[in-house]
mmCIF file of C-alpha atoms in Angstrom:
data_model
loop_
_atom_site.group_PDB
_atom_site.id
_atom_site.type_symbol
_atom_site.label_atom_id
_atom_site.label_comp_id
_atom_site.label_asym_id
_atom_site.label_seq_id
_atom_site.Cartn_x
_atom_site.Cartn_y
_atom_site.Cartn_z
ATOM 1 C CA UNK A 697 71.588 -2.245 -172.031
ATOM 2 C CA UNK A 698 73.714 -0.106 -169.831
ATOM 3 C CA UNK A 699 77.699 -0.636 -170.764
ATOM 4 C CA UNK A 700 80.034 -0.781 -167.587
ATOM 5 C CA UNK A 701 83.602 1.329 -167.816
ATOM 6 C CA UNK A 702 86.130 -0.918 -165.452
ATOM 7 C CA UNK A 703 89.016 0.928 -167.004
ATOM 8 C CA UNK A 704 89.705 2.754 -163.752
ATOM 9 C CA UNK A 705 89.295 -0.198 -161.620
ATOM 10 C CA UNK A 706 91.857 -2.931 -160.084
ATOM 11 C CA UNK A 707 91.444 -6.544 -160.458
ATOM 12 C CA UNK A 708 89.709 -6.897 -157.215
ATOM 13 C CA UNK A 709 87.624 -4.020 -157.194
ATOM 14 C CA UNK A 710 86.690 -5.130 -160.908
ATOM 15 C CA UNK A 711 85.711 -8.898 -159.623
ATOM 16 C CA UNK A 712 83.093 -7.567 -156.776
ATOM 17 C CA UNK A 713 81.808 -5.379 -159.276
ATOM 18 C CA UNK A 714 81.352 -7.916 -162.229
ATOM 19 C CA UNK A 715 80.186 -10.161 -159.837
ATOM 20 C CA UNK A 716 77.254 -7.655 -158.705
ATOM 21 C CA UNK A 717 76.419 -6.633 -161.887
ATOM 22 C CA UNK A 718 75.472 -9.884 -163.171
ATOM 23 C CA UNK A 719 73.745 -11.115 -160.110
ATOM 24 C CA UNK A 720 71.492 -7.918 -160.877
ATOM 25 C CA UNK A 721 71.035 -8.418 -164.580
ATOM 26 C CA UNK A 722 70.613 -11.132 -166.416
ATOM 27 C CA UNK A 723 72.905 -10.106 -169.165
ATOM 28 C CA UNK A 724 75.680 -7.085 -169.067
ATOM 29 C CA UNK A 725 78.225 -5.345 -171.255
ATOM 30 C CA UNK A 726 81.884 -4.986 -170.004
ATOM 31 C CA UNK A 727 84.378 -2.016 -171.325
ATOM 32 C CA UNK A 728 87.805 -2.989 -169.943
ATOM 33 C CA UNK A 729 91.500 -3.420 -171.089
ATOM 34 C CA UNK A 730 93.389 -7.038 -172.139
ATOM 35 C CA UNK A 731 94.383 -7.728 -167.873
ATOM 36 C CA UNK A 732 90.792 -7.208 -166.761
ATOM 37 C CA UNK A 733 89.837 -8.865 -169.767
ATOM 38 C CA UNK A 734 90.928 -12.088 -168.459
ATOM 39 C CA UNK A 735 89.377 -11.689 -165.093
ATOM 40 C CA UNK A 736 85.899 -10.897 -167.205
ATOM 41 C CA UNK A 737 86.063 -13.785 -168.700
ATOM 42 C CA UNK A 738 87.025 -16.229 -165.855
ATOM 43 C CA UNK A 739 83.909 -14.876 -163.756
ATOM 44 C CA UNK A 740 81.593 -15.760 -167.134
ATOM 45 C CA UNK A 741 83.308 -19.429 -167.273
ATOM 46 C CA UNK A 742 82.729 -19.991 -163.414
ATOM 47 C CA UNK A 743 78.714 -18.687 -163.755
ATOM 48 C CA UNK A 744 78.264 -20.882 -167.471
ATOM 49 C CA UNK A 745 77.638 -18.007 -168.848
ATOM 50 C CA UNK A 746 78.241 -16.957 -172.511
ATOM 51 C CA UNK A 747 80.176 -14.005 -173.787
ATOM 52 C CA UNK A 748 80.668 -12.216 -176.856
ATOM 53 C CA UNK A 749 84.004 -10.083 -177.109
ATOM 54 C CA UNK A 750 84.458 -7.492 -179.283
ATOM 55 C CA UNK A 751 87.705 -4.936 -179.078
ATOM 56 C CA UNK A 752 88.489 -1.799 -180.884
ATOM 57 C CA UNK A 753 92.133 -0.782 -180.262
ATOM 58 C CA UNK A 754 93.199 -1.134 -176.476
ATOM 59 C CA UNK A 755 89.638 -1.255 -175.838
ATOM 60 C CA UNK A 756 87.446 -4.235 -175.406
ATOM 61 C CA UNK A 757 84.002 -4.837 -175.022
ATOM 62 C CA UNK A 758 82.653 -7.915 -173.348
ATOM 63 C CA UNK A 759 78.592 -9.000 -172.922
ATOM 64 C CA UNK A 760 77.901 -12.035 -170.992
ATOM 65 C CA UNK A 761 75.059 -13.597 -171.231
ATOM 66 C CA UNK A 762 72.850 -16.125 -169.997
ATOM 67 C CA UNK A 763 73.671 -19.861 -171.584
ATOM 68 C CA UNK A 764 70.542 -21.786 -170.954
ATOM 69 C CA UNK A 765 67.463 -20.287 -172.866
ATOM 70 C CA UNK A 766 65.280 -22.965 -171.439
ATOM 71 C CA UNK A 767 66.314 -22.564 -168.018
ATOM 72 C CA UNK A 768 64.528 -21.186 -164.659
ATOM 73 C CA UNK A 769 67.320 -19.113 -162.360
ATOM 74 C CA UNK A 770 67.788 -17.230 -159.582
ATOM 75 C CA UNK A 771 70.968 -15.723 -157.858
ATOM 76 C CA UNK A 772 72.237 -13.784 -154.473
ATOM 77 C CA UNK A 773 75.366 -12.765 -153.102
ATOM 78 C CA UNK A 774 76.036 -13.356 -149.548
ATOM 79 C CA UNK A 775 78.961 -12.091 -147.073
ATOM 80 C CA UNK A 776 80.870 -14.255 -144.935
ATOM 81 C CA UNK A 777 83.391 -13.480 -141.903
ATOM 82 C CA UNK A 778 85.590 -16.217 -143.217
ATOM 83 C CA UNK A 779 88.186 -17.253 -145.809
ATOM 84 C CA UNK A 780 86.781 -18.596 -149.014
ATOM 85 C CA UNK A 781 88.334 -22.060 -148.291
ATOM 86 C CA UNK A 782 86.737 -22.247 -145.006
ATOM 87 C CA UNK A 783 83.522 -21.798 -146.545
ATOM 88 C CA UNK A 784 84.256 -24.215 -149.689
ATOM 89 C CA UNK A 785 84.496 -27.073 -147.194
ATOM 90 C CA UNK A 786 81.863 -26.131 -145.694
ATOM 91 C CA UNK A 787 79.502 -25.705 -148.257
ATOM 92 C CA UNK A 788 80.616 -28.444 -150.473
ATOM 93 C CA UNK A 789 78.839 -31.003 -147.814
ATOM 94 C CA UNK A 790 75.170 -30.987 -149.942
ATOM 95 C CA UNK A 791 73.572 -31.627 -146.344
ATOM 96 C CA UNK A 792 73.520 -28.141 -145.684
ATOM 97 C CA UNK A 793 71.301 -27.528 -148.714
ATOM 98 C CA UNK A 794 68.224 -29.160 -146.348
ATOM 99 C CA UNK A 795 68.247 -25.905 -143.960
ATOM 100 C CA UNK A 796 68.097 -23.781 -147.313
ATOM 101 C CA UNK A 797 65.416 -25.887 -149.190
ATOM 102 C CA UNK A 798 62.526 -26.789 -146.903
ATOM 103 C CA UNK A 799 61.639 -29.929 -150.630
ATOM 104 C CA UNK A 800 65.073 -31.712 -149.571
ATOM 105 C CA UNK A 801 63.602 -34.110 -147.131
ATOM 106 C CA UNK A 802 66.987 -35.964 -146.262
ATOM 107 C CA UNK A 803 70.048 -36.658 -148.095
ATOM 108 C CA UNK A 804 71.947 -39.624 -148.241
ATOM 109 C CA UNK A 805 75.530 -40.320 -149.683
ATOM 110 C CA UNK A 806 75.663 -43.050 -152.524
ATOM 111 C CA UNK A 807 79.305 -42.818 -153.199
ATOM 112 C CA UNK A 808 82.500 -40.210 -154.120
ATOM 113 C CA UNK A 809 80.665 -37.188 -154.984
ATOM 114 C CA UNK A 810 77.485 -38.788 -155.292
ATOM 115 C CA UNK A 811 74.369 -38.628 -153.136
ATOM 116 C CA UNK A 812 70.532 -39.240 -153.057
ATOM 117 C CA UNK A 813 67.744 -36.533 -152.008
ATOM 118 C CA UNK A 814 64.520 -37.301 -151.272
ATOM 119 C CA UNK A 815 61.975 -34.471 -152.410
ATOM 120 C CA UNK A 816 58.798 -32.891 -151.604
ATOM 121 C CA UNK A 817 57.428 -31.069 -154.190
ATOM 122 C CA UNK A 818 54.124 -31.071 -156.243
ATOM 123 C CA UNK A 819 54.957 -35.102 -156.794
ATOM 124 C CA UNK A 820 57.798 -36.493 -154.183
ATOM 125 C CA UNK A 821 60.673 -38.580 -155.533
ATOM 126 C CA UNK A 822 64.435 -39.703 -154.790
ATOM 127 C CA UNK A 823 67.119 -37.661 -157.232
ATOM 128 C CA UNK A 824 70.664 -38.838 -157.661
ATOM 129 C CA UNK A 825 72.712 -35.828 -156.842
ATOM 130 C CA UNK A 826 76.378 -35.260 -158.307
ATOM 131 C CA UNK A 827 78.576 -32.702 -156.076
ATOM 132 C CA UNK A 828 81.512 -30.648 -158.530
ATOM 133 C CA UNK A 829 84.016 -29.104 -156.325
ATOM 134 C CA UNK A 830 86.908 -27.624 -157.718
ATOM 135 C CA UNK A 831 89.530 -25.020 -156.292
ATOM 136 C CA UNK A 832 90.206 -22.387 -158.960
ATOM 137 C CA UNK A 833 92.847 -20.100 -156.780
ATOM 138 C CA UNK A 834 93.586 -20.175 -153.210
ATOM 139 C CA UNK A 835 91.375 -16.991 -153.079
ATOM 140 C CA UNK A 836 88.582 -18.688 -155.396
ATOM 141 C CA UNK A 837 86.729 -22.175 -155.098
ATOM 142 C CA UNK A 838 83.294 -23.625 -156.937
ATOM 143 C CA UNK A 839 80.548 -26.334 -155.655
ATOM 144 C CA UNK A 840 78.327 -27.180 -158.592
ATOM 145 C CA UNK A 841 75.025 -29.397 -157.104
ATOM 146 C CA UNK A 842 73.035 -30.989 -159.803
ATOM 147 C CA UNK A 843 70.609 -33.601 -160.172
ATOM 148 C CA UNK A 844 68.145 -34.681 -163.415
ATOM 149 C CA UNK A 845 65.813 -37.445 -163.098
ATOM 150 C CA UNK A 846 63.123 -38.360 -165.183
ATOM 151 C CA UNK A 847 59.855 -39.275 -163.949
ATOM 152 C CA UNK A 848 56.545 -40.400 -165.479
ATOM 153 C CA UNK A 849 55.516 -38.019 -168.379
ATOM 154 C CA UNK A 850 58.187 -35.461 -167.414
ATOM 155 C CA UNK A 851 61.698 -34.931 -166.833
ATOM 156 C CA UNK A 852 62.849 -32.494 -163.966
ATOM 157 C CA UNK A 853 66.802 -31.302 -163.670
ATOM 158 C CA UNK A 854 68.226 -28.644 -161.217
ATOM 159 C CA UNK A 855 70.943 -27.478 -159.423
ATOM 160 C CA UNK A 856 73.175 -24.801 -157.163
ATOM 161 C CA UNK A 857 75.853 -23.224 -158.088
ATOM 162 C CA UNK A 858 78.143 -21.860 -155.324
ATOM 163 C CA UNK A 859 80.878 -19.361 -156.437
ATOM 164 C CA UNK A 860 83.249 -18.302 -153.325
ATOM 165 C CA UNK A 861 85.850 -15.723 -154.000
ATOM 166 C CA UNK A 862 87.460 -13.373 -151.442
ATOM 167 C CA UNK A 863 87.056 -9.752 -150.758
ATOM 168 C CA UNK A 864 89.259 -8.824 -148.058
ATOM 169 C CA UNK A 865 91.384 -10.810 -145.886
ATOM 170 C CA UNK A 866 89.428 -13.079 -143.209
ATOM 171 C CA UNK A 867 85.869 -11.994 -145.646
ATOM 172 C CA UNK A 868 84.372 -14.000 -148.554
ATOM 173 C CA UNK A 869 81.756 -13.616 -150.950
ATOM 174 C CA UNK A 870 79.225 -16.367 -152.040
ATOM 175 C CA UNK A 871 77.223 -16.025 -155.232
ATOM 176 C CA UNK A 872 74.544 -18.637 -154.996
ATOM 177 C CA UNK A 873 72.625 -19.631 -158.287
ATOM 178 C CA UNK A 874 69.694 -21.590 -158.372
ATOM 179 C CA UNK A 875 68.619 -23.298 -161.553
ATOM 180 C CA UNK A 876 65.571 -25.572 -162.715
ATOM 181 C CA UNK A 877 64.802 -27.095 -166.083
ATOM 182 C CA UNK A 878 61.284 -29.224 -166.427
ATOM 183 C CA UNK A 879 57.379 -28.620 -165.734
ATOM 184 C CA UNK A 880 56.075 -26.184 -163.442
ATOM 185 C CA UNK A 881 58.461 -23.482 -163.623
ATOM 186 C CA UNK A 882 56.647 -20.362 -162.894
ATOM 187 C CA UNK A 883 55.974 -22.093 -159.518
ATOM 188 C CA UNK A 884 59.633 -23.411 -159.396
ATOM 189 C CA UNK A 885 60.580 -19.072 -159.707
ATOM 190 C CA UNK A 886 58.720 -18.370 -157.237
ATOM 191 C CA UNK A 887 60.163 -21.031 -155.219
ATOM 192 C CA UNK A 888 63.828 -20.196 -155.661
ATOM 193 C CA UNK A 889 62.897 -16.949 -154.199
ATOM 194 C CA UNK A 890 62.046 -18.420 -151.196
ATOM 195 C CA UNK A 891 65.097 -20.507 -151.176
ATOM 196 C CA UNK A 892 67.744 -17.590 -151.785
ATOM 197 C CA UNK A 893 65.903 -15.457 -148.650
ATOM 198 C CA UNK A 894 66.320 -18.699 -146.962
ATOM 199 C CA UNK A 895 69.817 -18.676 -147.760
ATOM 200 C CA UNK A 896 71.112 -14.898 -147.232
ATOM 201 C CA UNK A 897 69.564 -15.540 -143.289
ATOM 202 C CA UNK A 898 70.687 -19.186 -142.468
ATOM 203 C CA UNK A 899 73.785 -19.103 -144.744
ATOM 204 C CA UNK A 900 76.304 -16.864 -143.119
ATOM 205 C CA UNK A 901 75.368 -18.522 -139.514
ATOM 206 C CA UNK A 902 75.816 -22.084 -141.059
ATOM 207 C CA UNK A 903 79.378 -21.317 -141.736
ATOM 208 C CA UNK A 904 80.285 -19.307 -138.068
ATOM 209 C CA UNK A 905 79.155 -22.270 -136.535
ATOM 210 C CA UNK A 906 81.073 -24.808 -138.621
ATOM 211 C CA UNK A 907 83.978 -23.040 -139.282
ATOM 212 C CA UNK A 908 85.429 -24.426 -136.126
#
């Protein structure tokens, strides 16, 4: 496992880069110094991801690593022409998740921060949905989508993750992680696949035309 130097790097530079690096491997180890430290770690709470931290002097080592041994994921990173709290209110409405996930036949709101999908899959079923938005920084907002119901013989629980942080002014990046826990899961990987393509094209176009 390759360690990454992000001595040399500002905070923001350091964020993309974390951020890329772990939506490219599944686990990663971080050399950086006590303010990047901090920034590290943040980006390893926000994914539910563990981390070990080890420091030697003024240097510190950091792995993060995947929390969920059980669990199916997948993850992208998308670029957006807007400001990450544009695209937090946005995405936080889980009706958007239909033009991403051809299985979500419709969705329907039960209460605050709760809704129902009906899906299409191998079996078709209604899921309780709960919707976790939270505003870390102006510059940096999460929408957590998860759902668990169990069925006959089997229980099925999944869920997108939605981490918007800005780049530039006026640009945001969107890591989106797809998760799955139950039966079937090589065919639920292959799935996801299909979902992230799904979202790197519709996504960004989503947003331009709600942003207004």
């Amino acid at each position: 496992m390759t360690d990454y130097n992000l001595l040399n790097f500002n905070e923001s530079a350091a964020r993309v880069t974390v951020m890329k690096i772990l939506n490219e491997n599944e686990r990663a180890t971080f050399i950086v110094d006590e303010k990047l430290e901090k920034i590290v770690e943040d980006i390893a709470d926000e994914l539910d991801m563990e981390k070990n931290v080890m420091k030697d002097g003024n240097t510190i080592k950091i792995t993060v690593y995947p929390s969920r041994k059980e669990e199916v994921s997948k993850s992208t990173l998308i670029d957006v022409d807007v400001e990450p709290k544009i695209a937090f209110n946005i995405i936080r409405d889980p009706t958007l998740l239909m033009a991403i996930i051809p299985q979500i036949k419709s969705v329907s709101k039960l209460g605050e921060d709760t809704y129902s999908l009906r899906i299409k899959w191998v079996i078709s079923w209604d899921t309780p949905l709960s919707v976790q938005a939270l505003s870390l920084k102006e510059t940096s907002f999460t929408v957590k989508f998860s759902a668990s119901q169990k069925l006959p013989l089997l229980k099925v629980s999944f869920g997108f993750d939605f981490l918007i942080f800005e780049v530039t002014q006026g640009k945001s990046m969107i890591k989106i992680k797809e998760w799955y826990t139950g039966p079937f899961s090589s065919l639920a990987k292959g799935e996801m696949e299909k979902h992230l393509k799904n979202a790197e094209k519709e996504l960004p176009s989503i947003i331009a035309q709600q942003r207004t």
